[in-house]
PDB file of C-alpha atoms in Angstrom:
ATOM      1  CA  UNK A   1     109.903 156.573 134.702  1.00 93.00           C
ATOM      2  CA  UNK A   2     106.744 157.076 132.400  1.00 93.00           C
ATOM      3  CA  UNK A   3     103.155 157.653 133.810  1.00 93.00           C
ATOM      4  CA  UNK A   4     100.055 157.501 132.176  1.00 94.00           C
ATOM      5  CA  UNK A   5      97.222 160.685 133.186  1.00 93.00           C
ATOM      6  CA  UNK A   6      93.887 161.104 132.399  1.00 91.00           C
ATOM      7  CA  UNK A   7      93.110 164.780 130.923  1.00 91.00           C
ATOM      8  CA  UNK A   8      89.800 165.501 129.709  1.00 85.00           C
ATOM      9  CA  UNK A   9      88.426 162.219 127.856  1.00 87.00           C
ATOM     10  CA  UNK A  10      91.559 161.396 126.655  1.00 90.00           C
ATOM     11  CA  UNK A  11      95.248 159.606 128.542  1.00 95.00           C
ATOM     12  CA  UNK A  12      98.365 160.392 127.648  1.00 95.00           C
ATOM     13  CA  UNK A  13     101.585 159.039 128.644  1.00 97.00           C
ATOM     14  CA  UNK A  14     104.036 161.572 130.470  1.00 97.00           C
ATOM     15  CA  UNK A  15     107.846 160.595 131.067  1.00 97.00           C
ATOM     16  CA  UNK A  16     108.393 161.992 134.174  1.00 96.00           C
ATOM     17  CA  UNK A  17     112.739 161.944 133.388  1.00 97.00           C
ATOM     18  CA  UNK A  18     112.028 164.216 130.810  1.00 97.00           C
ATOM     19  CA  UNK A  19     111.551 167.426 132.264  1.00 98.00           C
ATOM     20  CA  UNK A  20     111.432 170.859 130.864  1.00 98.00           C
ATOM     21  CA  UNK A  21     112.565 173.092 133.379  1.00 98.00           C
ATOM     22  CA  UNK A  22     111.770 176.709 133.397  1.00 98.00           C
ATOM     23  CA  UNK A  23     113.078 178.099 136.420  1.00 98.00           C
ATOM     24  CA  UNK A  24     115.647 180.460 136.404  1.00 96.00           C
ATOM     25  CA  UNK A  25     119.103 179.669 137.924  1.00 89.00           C
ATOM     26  CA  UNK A  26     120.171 181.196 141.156  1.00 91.00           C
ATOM     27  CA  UNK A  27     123.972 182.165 141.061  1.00 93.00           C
ATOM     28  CA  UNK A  28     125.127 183.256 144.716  1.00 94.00           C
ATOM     29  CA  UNK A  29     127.386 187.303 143.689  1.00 92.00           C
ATOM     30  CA  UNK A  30     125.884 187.475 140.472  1.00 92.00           C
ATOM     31  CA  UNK A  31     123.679 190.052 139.965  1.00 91.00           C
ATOM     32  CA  UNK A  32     120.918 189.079 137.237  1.00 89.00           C
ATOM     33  CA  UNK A  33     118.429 187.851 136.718  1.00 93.00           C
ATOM     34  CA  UNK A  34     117.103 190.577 139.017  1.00 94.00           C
ATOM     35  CA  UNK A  35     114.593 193.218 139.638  1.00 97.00           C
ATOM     36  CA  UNK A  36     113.516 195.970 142.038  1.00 96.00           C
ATOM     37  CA  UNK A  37     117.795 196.913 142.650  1.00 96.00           C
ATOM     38  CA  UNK A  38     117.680 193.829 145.739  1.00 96.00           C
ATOM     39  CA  UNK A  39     120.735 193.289 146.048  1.00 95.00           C
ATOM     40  CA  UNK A  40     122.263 190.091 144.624  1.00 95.00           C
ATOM     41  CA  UNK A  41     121.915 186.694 146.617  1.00 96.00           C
ATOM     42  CA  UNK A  42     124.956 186.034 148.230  1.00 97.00           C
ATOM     43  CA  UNK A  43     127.053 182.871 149.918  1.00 97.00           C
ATOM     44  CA  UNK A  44     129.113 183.001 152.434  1.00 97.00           C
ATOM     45  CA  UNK A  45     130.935 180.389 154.659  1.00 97.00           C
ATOM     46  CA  UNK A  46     129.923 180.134 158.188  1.00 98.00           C
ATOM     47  CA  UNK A  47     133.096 181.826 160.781  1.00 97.00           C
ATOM     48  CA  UNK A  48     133.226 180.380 164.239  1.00 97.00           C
ATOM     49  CA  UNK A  49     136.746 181.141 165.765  1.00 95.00           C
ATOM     50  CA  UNK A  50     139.138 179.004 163.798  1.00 94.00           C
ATOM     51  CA  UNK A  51     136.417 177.515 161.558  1.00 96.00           C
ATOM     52  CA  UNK A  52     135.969 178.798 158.202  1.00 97.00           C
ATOM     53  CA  UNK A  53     132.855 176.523 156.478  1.00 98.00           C
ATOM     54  CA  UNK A  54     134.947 175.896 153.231  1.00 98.00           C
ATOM     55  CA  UNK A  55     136.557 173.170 151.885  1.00 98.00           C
ATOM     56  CA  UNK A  56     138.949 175.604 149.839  1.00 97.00           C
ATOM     57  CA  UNK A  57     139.519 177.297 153.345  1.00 96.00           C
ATOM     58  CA  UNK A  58     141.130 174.308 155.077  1.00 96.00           C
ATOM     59  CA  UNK A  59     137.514 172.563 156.466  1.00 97.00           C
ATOM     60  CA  UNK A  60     136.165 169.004 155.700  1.00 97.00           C
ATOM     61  CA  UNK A  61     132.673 170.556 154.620  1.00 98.00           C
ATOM     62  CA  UNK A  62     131.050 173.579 152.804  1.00 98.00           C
ATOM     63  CA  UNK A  63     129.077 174.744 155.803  1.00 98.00           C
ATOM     64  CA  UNK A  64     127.527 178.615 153.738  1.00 97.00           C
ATOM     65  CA  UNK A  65     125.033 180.971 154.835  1.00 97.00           C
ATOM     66  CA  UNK A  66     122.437 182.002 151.964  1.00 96.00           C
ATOM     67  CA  UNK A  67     121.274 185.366 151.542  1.00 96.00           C
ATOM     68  CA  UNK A  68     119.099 186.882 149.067  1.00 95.00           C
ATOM     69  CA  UNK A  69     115.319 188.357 148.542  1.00 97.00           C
ATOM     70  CA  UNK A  70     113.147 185.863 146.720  1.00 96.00           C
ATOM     71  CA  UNK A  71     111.162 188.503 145.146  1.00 97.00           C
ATOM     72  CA  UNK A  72     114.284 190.396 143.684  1.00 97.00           C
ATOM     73  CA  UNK A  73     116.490 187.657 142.399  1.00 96.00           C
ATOM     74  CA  UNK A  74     115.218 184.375 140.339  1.00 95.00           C
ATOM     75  CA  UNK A  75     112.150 182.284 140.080  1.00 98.00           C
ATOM     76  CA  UNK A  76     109.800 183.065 143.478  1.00 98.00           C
ATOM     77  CA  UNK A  77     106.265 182.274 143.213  1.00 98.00           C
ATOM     78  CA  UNK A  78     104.087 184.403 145.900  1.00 98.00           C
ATOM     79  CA  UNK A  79     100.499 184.114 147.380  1.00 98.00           C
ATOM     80  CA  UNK A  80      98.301 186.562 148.485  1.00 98.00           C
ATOM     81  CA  UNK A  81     100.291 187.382 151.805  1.00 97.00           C
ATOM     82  CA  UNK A  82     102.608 189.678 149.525  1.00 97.00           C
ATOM     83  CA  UNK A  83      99.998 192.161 149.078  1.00 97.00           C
ATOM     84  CA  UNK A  84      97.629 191.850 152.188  1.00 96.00           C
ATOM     85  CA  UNK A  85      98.106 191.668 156.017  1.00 92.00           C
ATOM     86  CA  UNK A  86      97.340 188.378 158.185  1.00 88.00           C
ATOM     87  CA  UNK A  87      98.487 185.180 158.468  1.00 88.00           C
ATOM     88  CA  UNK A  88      98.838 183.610 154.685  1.00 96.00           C
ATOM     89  CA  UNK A  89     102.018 182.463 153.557  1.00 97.00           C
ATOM     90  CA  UNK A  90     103.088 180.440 150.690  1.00 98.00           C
ATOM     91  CA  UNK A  91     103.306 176.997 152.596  1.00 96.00           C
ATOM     92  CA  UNK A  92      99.509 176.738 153.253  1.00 96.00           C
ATOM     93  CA  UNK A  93      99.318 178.446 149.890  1.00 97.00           C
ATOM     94  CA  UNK A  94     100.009 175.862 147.277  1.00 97.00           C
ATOM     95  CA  UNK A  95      98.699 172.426 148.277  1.00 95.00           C
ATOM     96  CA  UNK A  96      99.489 170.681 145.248  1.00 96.00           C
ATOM     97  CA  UNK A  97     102.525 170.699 143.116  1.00 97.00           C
ATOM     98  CA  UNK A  98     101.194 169.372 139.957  1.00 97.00           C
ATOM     99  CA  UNK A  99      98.552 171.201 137.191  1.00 97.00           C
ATOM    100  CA  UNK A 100      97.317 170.855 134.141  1.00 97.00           C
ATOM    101  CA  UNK A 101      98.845 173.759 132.437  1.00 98.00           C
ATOM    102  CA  UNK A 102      98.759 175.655 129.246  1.00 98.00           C
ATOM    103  CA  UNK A 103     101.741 178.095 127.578  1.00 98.00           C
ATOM    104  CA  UNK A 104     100.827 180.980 125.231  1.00 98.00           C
ATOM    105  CA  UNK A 105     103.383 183.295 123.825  1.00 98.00           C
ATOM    106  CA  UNK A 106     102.251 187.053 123.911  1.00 98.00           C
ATOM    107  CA  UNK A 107     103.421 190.022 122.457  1.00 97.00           C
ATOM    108  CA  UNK A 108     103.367 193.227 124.516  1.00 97.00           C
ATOM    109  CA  UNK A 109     102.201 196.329 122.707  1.00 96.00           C
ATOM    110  CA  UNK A 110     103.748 199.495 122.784  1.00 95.00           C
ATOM    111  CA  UNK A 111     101.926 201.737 123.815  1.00 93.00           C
ATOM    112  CA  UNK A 112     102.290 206.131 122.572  1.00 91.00           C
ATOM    113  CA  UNK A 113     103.947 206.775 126.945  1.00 92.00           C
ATOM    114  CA  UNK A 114     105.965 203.891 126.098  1.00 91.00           C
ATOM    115  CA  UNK A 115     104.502 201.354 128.394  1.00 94.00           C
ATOM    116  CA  UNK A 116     104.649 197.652 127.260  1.00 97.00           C
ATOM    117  CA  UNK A 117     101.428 196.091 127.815  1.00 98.00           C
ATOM    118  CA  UNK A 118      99.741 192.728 127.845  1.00 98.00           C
ATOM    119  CA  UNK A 119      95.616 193.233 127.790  1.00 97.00           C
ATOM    120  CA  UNK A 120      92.875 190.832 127.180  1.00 97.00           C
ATOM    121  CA  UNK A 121      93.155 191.593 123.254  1.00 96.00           C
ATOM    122  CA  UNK A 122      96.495 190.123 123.568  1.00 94.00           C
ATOM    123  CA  UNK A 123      95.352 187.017 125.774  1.00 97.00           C
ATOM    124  CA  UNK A 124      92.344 186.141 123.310  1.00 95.00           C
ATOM    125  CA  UNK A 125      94.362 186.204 120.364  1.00 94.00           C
ATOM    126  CA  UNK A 126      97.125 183.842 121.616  1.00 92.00           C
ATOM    127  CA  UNK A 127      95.060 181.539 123.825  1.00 96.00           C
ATOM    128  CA  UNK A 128      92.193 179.009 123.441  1.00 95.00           C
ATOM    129  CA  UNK A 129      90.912 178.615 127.467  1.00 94.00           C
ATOM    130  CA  UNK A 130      90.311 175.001 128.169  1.00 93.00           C
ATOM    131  CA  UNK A 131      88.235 174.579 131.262  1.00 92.00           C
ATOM    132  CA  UNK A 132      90.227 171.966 132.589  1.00 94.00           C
ATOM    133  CA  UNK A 133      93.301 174.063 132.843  1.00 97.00           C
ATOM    134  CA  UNK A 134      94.330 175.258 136.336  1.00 97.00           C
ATOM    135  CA  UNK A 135      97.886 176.803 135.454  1.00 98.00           C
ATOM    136  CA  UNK A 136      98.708 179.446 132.713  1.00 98.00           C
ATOM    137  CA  UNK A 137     102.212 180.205 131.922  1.00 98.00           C
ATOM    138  CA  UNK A 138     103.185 183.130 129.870  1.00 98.00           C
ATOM    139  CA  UNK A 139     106.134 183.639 127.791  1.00 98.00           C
ATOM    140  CA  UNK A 140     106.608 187.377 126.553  1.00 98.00           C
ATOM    141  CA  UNK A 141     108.228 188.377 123.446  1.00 97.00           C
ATOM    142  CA  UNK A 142     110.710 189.008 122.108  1.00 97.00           C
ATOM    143  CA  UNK A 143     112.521 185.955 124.000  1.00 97.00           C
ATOM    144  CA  UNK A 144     116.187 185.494 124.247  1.00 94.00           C
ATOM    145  CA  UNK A 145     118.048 183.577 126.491  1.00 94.00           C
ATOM    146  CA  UNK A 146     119.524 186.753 127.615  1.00 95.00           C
ATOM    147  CA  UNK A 147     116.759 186.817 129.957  1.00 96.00           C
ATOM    148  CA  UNK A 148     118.462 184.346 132.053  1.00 95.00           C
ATOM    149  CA  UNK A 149     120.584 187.002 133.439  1.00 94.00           C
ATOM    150  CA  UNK A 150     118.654 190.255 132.638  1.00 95.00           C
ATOM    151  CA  UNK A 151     118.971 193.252 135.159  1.00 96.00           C
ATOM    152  CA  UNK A 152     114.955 194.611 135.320  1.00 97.00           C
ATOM    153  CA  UNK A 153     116.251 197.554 137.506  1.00 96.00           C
ATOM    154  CA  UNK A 154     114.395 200.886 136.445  1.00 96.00           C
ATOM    155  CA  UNK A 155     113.886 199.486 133.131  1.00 96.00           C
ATOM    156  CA  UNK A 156     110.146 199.565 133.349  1.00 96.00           C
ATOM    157  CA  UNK A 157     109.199 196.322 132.368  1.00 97.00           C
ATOM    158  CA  UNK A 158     106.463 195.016 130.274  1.00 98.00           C
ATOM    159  CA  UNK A 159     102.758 194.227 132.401  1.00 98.00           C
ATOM    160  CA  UNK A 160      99.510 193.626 132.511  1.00 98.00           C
ATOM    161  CA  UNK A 161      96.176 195.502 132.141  1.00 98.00           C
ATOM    162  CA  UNK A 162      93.714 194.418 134.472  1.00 98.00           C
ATOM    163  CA  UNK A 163      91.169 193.574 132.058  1.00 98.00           C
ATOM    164  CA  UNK A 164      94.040 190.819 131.236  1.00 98.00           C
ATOM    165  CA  UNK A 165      94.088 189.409 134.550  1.00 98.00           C
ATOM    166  CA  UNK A 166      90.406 189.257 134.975  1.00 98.00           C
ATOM    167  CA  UNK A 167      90.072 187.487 131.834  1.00 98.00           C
ATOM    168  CA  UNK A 168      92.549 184.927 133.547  1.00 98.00           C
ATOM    169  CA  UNK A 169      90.788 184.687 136.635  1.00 98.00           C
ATOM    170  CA  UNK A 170      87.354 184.194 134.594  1.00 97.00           C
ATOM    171  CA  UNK A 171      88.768 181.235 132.491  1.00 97.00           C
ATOM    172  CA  UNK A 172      89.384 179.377 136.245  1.00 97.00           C
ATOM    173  CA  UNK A 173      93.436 179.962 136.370  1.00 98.00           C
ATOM    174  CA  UNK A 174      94.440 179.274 140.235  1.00 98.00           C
ATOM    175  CA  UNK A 175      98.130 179.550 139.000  1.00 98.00           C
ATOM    176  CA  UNK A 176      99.507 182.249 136.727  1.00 98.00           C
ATOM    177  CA  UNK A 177     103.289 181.868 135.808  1.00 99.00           C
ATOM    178  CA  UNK A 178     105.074 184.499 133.658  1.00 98.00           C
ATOM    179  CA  UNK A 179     108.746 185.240 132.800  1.00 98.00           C
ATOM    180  CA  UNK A 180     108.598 188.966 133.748  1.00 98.00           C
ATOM    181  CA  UNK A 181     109.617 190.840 137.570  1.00 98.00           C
ATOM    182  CA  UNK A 182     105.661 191.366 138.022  1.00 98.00           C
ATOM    183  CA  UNK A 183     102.334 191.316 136.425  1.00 98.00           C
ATOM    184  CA  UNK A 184     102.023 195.156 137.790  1.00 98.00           C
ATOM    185  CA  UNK A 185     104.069 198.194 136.468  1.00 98.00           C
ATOM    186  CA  UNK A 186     107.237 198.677 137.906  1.00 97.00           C
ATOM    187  CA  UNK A 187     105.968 202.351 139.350  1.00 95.00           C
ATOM    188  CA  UNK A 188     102.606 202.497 140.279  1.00 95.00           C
ATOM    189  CA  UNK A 189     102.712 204.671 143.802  1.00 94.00           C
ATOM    190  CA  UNK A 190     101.855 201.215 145.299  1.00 93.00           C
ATOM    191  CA  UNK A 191      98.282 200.498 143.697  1.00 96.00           C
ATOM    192  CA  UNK A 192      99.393 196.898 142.676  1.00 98.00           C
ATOM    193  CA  UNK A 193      96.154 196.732 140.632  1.00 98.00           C
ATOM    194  CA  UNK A 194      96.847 193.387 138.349  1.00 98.00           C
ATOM    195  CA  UNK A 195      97.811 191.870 141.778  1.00 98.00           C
ATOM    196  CA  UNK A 196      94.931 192.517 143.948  1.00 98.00           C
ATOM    197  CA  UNK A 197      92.765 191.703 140.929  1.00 98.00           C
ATOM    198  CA  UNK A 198      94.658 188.109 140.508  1.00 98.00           C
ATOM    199  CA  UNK A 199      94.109 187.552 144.237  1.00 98.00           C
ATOM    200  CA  UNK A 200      90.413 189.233 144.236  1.00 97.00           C
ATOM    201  CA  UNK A 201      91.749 191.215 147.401  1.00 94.00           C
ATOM    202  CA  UNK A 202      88.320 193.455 147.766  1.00 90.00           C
ATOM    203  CA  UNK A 203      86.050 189.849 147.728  1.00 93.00           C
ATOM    204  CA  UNK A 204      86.399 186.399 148.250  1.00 95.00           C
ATOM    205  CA  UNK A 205      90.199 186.363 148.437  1.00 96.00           C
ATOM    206  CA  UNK A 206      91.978 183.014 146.383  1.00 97.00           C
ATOM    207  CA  UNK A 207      93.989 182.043 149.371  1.00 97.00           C
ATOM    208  CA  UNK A 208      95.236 178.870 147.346  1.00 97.00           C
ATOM    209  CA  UNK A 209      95.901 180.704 144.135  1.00 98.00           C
ATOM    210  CA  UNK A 210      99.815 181.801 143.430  1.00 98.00           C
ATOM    211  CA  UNK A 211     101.742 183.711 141.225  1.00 98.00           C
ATOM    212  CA  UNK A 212     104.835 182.883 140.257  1.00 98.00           C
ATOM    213  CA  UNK A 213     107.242 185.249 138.332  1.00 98.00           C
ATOM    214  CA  UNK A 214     110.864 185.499 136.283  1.00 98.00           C
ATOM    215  CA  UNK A 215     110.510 181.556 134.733  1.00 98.00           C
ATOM    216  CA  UNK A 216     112.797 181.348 131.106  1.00 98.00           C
ATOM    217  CA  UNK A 217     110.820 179.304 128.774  1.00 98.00           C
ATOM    218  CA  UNK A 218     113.028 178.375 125.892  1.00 98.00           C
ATOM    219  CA  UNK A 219     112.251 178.695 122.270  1.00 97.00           C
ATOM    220  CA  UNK A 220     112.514 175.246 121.980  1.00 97.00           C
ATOM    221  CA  UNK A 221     109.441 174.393 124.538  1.00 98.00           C
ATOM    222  CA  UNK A 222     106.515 174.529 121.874  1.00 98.00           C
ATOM    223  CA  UNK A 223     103.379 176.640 123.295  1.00 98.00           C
ATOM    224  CA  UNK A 224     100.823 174.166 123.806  1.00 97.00           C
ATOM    225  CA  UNK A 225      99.337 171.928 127.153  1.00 97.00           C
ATOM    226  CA  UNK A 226     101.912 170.216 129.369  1.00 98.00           C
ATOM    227  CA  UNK A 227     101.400 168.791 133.191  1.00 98.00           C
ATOM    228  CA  UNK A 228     103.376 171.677 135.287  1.00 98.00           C
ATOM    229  CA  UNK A 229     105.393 170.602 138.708  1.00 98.00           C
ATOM    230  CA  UNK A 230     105.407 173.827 140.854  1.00 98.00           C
ATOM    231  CA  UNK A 231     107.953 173.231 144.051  1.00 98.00           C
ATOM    232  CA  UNK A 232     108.491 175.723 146.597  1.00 98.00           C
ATOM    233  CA  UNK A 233     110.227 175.512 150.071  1.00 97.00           C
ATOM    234  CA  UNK A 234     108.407 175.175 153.329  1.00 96.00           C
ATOM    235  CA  UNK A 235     108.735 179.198 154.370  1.00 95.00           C
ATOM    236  CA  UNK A 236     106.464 180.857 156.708  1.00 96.00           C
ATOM    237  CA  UNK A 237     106.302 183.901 154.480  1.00 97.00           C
ATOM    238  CA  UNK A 238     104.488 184.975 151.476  1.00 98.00           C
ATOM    239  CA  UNK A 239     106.959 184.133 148.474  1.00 98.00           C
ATOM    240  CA  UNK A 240     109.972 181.202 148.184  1.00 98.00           C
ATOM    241  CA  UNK A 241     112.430 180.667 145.582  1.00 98.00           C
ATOM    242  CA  UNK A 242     110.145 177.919 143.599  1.00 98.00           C
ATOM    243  CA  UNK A 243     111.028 175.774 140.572  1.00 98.00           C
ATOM    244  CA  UNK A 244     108.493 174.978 137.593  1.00 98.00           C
ATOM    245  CA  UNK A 245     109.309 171.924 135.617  1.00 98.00           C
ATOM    246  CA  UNK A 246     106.951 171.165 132.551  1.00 98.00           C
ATOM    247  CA  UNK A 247     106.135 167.586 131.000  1.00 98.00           C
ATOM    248  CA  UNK A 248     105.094 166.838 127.999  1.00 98.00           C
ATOM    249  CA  UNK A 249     101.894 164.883 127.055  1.00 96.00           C
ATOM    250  CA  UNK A 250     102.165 162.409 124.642  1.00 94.00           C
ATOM    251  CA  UNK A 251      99.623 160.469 123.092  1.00 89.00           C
TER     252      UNK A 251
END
């Protein structure tokens, strides 16, 4: 199926069954991609007396519990609820599923305590805001499809400064996707300071904005603008497993 969108001035065609997903797999006993030592999502088949809900087991159907934490394991995208108290949650959260997107590659630096971090030097030298853009995804490199099953455990993963994130929220960003555990550091005594920032916790909060972490964008998705398809499930909590799909614009 092929659409034709109106961005800017200017319409471009968009064929919608050629997607360009970058959502991580989930892979039920396998323990990466993870972060934050949660334990790895698990299935198991439902056990009611002499029913076992598995067709290997003897039974017409797969019948499986699910179990895992969708901020430890995969692709989750999260709204304000995971850092403040009161009734938001992801559902009433994101009320639209497509954006007009942008993806910049960034470099981390290295900095003397060995912190990897993204500022607003990094941003501004990668990325060219457009007005019209509401999502921003972020690839970090080095990137190697090894990050489709990387353990983040106590590995101290690269972040963000916060002058980074308020140069995000300044350029209008409502959704910020990036392919690391958190925008935060993986220690910081709970002061979640790139998160609150992102959310503007201490003002007018962005109840609609989300955050969505560990996508995999491939080498072979060219930085550049795309229409982004954010999906999550209908969860009365602040994060769900989500997947991003990106489309090309073509002129």
């Amino acid at each position: 199926m092929k659409i034709t969108c109106r961005w800017g001035k200017r319409n471009y065609r968009v064929d919608l069954d050629a997607p360009r997903d970058i959502t991580l797999p989930l892979i039920p006993n396998q323990l990466g991609p993870n972060c934050y030592f949660a334990p790895p999502p698990s299935a198991e088949p439902v056990k009611d007396g002499d029913f076992i809900g598995s067709i290997a087991a003897g039974s017409a159907v797969n019948f499986y519990n699910l179990r895992l934490n969708p901020h430890g394991n995969g692709t989750h995208t999260e709204c304000i609820g995971h850092i403040a108290e009161g009734s938001y949650s992801i559902d009433r959260a994101l009320k639209k599923f497509h954006f007009r997107s942008q993806l910049i590659s960034v470099l981390p630096e290295k900095k003397e305590n060995g912190d990897r971090v993204i500022s607003e030097r990094h941003l501004a030298a990668s990325w060219t805001p457009d007005e019209s853009v509401e999502a921003l995804i972020i690839r970090t490199l080095p990137n190697s499809d090894d990050k489709l099953e990387r353990v983040y455990s106590g590995t101290g993963p690269p972040f963000f400064s916060k002058d980074a994130i308020e140069y995000i929220v300044n350029q209008g960003i409502t959704q910020l996707l990036v392919d690391l555990p958190s925008i935060d550091p993986e220690e910081d005594e709970g002061r979640l300071v790139a998160h609150k920032c992102f959310f503007n916790f201490s003002g007018s909060r962005r109840t609609e904005s989300t955050l969505t972490e560990l996508i995999y964008v491939p080498d072979a998705i060219a930085d550049g603008n795309y229409i982004l398809q954010l999906s999550v499930l209908r969860l009365d909590l602040d994060v769900s497993p989500s997947r991003a799909v990106l489309y090309e614009l073509h002129t």
